[in-house]
Short mmCIF file of C-alpha atoms and ligand atoms in Angstrom, two decimals:
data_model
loop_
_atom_site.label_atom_id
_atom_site.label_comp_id
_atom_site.label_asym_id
_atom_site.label_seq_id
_atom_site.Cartn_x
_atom_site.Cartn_y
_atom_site.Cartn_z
CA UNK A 1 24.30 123.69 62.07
CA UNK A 2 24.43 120.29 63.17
CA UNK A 3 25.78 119.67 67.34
CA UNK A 4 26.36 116.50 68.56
CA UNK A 5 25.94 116.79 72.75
CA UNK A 6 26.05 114.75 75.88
CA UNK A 7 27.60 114.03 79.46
CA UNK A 8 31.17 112.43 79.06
CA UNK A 9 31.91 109.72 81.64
CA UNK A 10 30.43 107.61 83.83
CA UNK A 11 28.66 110.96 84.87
CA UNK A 12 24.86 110.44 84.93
CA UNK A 13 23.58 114.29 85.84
CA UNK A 14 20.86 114.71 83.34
CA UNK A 15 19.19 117.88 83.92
CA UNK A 16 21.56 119.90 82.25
CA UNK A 17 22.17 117.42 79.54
CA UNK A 18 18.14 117.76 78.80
CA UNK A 19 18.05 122.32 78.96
CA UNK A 20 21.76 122.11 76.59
CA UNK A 21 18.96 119.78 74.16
CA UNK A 22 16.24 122.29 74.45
CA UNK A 23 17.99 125.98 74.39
CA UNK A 24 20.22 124.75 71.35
CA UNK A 25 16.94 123.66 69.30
CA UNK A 26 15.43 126.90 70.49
CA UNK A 27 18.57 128.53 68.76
CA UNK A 28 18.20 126.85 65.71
CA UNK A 29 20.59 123.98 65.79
CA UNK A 30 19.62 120.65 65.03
CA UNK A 31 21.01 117.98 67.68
CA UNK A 32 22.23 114.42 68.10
CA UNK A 33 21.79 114.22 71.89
CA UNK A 34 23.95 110.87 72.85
CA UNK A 35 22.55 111.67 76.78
CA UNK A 36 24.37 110.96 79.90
CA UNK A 37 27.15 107.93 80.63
CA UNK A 38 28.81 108.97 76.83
CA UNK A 39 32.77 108.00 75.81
CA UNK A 40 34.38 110.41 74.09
CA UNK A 41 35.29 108.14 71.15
CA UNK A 42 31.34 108.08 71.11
CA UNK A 43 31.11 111.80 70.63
CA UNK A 44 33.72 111.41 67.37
CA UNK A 45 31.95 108.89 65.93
CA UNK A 46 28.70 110.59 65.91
CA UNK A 47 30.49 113.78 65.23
CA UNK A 48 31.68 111.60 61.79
CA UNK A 49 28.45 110.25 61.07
CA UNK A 50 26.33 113.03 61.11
CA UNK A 51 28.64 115.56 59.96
CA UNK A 52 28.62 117.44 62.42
CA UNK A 53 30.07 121.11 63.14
CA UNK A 54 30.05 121.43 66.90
CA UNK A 55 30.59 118.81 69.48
CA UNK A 56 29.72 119.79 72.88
CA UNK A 57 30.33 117.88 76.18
CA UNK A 58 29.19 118.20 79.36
CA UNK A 59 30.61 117.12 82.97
CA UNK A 60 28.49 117.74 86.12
CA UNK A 61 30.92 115.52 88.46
CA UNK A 62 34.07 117.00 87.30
CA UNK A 63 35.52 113.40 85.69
CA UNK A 64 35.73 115.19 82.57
CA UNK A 65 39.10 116.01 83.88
CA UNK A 66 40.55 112.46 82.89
CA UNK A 67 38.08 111.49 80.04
CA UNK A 68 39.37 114.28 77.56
CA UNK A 69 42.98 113.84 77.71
CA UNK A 70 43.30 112.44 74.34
CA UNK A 71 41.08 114.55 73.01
CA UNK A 72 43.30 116.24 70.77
CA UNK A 73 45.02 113.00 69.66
CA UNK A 74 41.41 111.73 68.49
CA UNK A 75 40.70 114.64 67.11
CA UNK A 76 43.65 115.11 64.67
CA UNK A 77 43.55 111.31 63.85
CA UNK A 78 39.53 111.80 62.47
CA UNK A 79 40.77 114.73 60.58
CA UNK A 80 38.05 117.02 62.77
CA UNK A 81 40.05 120.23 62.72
CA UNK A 82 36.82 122.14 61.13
CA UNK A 83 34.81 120.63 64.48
CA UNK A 84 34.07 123.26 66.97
CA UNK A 85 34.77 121.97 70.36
CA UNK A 86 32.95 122.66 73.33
CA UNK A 87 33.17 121.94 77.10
CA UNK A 88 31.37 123.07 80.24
CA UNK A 89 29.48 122.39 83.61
CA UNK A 90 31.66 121.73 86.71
CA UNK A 91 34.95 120.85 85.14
CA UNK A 92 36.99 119.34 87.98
CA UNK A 93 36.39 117.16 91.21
CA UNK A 94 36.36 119.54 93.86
CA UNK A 95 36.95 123.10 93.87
CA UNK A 96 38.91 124.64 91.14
CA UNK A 97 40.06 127.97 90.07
CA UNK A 98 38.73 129.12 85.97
CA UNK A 99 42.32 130.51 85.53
CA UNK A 100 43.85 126.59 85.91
CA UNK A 101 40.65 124.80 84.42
CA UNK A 102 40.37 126.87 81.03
CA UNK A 103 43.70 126.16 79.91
CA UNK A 104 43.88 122.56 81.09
CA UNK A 105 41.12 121.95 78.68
CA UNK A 106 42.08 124.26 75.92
CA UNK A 107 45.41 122.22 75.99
CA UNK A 108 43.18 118.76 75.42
CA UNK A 109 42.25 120.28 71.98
CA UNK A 110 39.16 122.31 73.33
CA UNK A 111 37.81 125.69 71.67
CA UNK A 112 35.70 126.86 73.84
CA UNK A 113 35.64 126.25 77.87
CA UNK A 114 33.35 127.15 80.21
CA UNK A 115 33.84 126.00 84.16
CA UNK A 116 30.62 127.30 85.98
CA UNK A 117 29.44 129.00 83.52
CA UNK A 118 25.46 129.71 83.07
CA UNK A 119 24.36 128.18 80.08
CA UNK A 120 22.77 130.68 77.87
CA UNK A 121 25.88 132.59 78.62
CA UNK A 122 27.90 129.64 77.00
CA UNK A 123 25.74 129.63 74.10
CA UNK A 124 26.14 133.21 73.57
CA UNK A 125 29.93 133.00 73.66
CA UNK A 126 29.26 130.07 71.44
CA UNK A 127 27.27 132.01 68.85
CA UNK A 128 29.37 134.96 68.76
CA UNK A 129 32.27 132.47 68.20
CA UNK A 130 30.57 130.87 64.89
CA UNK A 131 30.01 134.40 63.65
CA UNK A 132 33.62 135.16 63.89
CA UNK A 133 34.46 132.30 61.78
CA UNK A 134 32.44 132.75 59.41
C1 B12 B 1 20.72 116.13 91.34
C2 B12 B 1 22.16 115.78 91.63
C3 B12 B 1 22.49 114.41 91.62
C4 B12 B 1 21.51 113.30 91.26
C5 B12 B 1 21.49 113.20 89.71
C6 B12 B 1 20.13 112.76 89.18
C7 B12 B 1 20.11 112.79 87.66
N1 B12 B 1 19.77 111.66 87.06
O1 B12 B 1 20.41 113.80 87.04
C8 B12 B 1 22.17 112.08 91.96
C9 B12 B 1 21.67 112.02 93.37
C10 B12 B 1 21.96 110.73 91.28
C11 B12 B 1 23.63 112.53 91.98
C12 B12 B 1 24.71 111.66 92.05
C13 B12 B 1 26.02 112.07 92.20
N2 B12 B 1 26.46 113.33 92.35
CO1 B12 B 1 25.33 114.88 92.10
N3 B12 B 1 24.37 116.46 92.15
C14 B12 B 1 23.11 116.78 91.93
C15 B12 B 1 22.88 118.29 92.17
C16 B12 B 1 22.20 118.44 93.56
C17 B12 B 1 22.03 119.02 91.14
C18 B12 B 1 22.46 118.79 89.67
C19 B12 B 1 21.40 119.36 88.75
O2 B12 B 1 20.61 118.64 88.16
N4 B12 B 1 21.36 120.71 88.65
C20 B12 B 1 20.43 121.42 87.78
C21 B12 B 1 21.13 121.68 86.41
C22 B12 B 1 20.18 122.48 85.52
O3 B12 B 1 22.25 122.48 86.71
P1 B12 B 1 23.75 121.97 86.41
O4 B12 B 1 23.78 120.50 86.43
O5 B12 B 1 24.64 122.72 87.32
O6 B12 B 1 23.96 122.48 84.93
C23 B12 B 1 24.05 123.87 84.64
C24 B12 B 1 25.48 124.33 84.45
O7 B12 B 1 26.43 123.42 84.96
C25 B12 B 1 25.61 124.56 82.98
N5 B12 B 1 26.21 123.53 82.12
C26 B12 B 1 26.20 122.20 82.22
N6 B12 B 1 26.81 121.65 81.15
C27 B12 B 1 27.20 122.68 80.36
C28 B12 B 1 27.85 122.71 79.13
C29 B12 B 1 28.12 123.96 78.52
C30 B12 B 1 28.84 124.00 77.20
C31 B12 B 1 27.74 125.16 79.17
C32 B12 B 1 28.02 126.48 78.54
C33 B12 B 1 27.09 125.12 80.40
C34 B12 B 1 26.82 123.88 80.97
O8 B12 B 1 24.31 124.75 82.49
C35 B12 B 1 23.35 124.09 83.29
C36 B12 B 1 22.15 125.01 83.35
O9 B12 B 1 22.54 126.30 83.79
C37 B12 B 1 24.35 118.86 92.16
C38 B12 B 1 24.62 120.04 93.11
C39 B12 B 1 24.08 121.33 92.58
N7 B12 B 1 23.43 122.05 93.43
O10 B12 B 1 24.30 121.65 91.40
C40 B12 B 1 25.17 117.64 92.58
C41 B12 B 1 26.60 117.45 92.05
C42 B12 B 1 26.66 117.77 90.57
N8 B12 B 1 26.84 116.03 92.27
C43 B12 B 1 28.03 115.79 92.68
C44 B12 B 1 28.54 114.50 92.97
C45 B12 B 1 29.95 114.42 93.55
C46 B12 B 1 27.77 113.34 92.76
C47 B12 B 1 28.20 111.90 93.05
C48 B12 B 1 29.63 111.54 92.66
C49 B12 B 1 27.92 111.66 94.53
C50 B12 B 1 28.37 110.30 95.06
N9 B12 B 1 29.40 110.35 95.89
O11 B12 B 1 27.82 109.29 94.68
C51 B12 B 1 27.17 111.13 92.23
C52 B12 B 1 27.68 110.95 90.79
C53 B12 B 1 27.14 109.76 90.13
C54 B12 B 1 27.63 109.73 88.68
N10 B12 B 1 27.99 108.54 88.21
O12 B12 B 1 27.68 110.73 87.98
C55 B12 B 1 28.87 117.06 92.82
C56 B12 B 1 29.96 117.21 91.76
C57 B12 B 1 31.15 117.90 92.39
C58 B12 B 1 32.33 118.12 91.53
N11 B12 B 1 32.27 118.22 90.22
O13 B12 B 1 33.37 118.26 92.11
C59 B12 B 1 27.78 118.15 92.89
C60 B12 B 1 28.19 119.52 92.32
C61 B12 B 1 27.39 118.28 94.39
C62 B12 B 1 28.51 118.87 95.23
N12 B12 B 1 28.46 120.17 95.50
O14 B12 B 1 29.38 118.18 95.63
N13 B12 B 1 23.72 113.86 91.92
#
């Protein structure tokens, strides 16, 4: 399965970006890693160009908050309802509680949300949630 990854924003945390690269190749997926400092029209069109099944964002400084708004408008005007979409890292600017972040973001047009969540955790849920579509 193809995954198209990176850090949304002017957000330039790259750690995590680099392990997300790593532990999904270690899982078998093959990735188009935009990096750090990535639009989220960006994310579509490599999501459309490669074909992609999963696109899955990051946000370390929380600014995710205002860059995926229109998610859900770009999303049904590429026609990428088959897309899985996934967020995580720290998903607002300051503190925030999981039970106000998840459905924020699930309201933006995201599947799958996860606000301080460890990554192989993520993936897990991530995995588990391919296997129940399929
Ligand atoms: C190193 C660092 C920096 C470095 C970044 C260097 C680089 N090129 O990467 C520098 C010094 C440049 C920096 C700058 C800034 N930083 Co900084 N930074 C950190 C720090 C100390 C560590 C981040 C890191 O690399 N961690 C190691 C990686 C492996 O862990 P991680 O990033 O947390 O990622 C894990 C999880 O989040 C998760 N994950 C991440 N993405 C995803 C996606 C999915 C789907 C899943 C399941 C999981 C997942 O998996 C990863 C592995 O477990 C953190 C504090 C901290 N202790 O975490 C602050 C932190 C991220 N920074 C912060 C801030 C505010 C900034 C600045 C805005 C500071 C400023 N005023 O200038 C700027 C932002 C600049 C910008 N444009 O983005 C805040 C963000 C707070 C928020 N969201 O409310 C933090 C949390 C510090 C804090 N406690 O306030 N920073």
């Amino acid at each position: 399965m193809k995954v198209v990854t990176g850090v949304v924003g002017n957000d330039i945390h790259v750690v995590a970006n680099r392990l997300i690269d790593i532990s999904l190749q270690a899982r078998g997926f093959e990735v188009f890693n935009l990096g750090v400092n990535t639009h989220l029209e960006e994310f579509i069109d490599a999501a459309v160009e490669s074909d992609a099944d999963i696109i899955l964002i990051s946000s370390l400084n929380g600014e995710a908050e205002g860059w995926c708004r229109d998610l859900q408008f770009l999303r049904a005007e590429y026609a990428l309802k088959n897309v899985v979409f996934v967020i995580g890292g720290n998903l607002s600017v300051g503190e925030a509680k999981d039970e106000d972040i998840v459905p924020k973001y699930e309201s933006y047009g995201f599947d799958l949300v996860f606000h301080q969540v460890d990554l192989n955790t993520g993936l897990d849920k991530l995995e588990e949630f391919l296997g129940k579509r399929s």
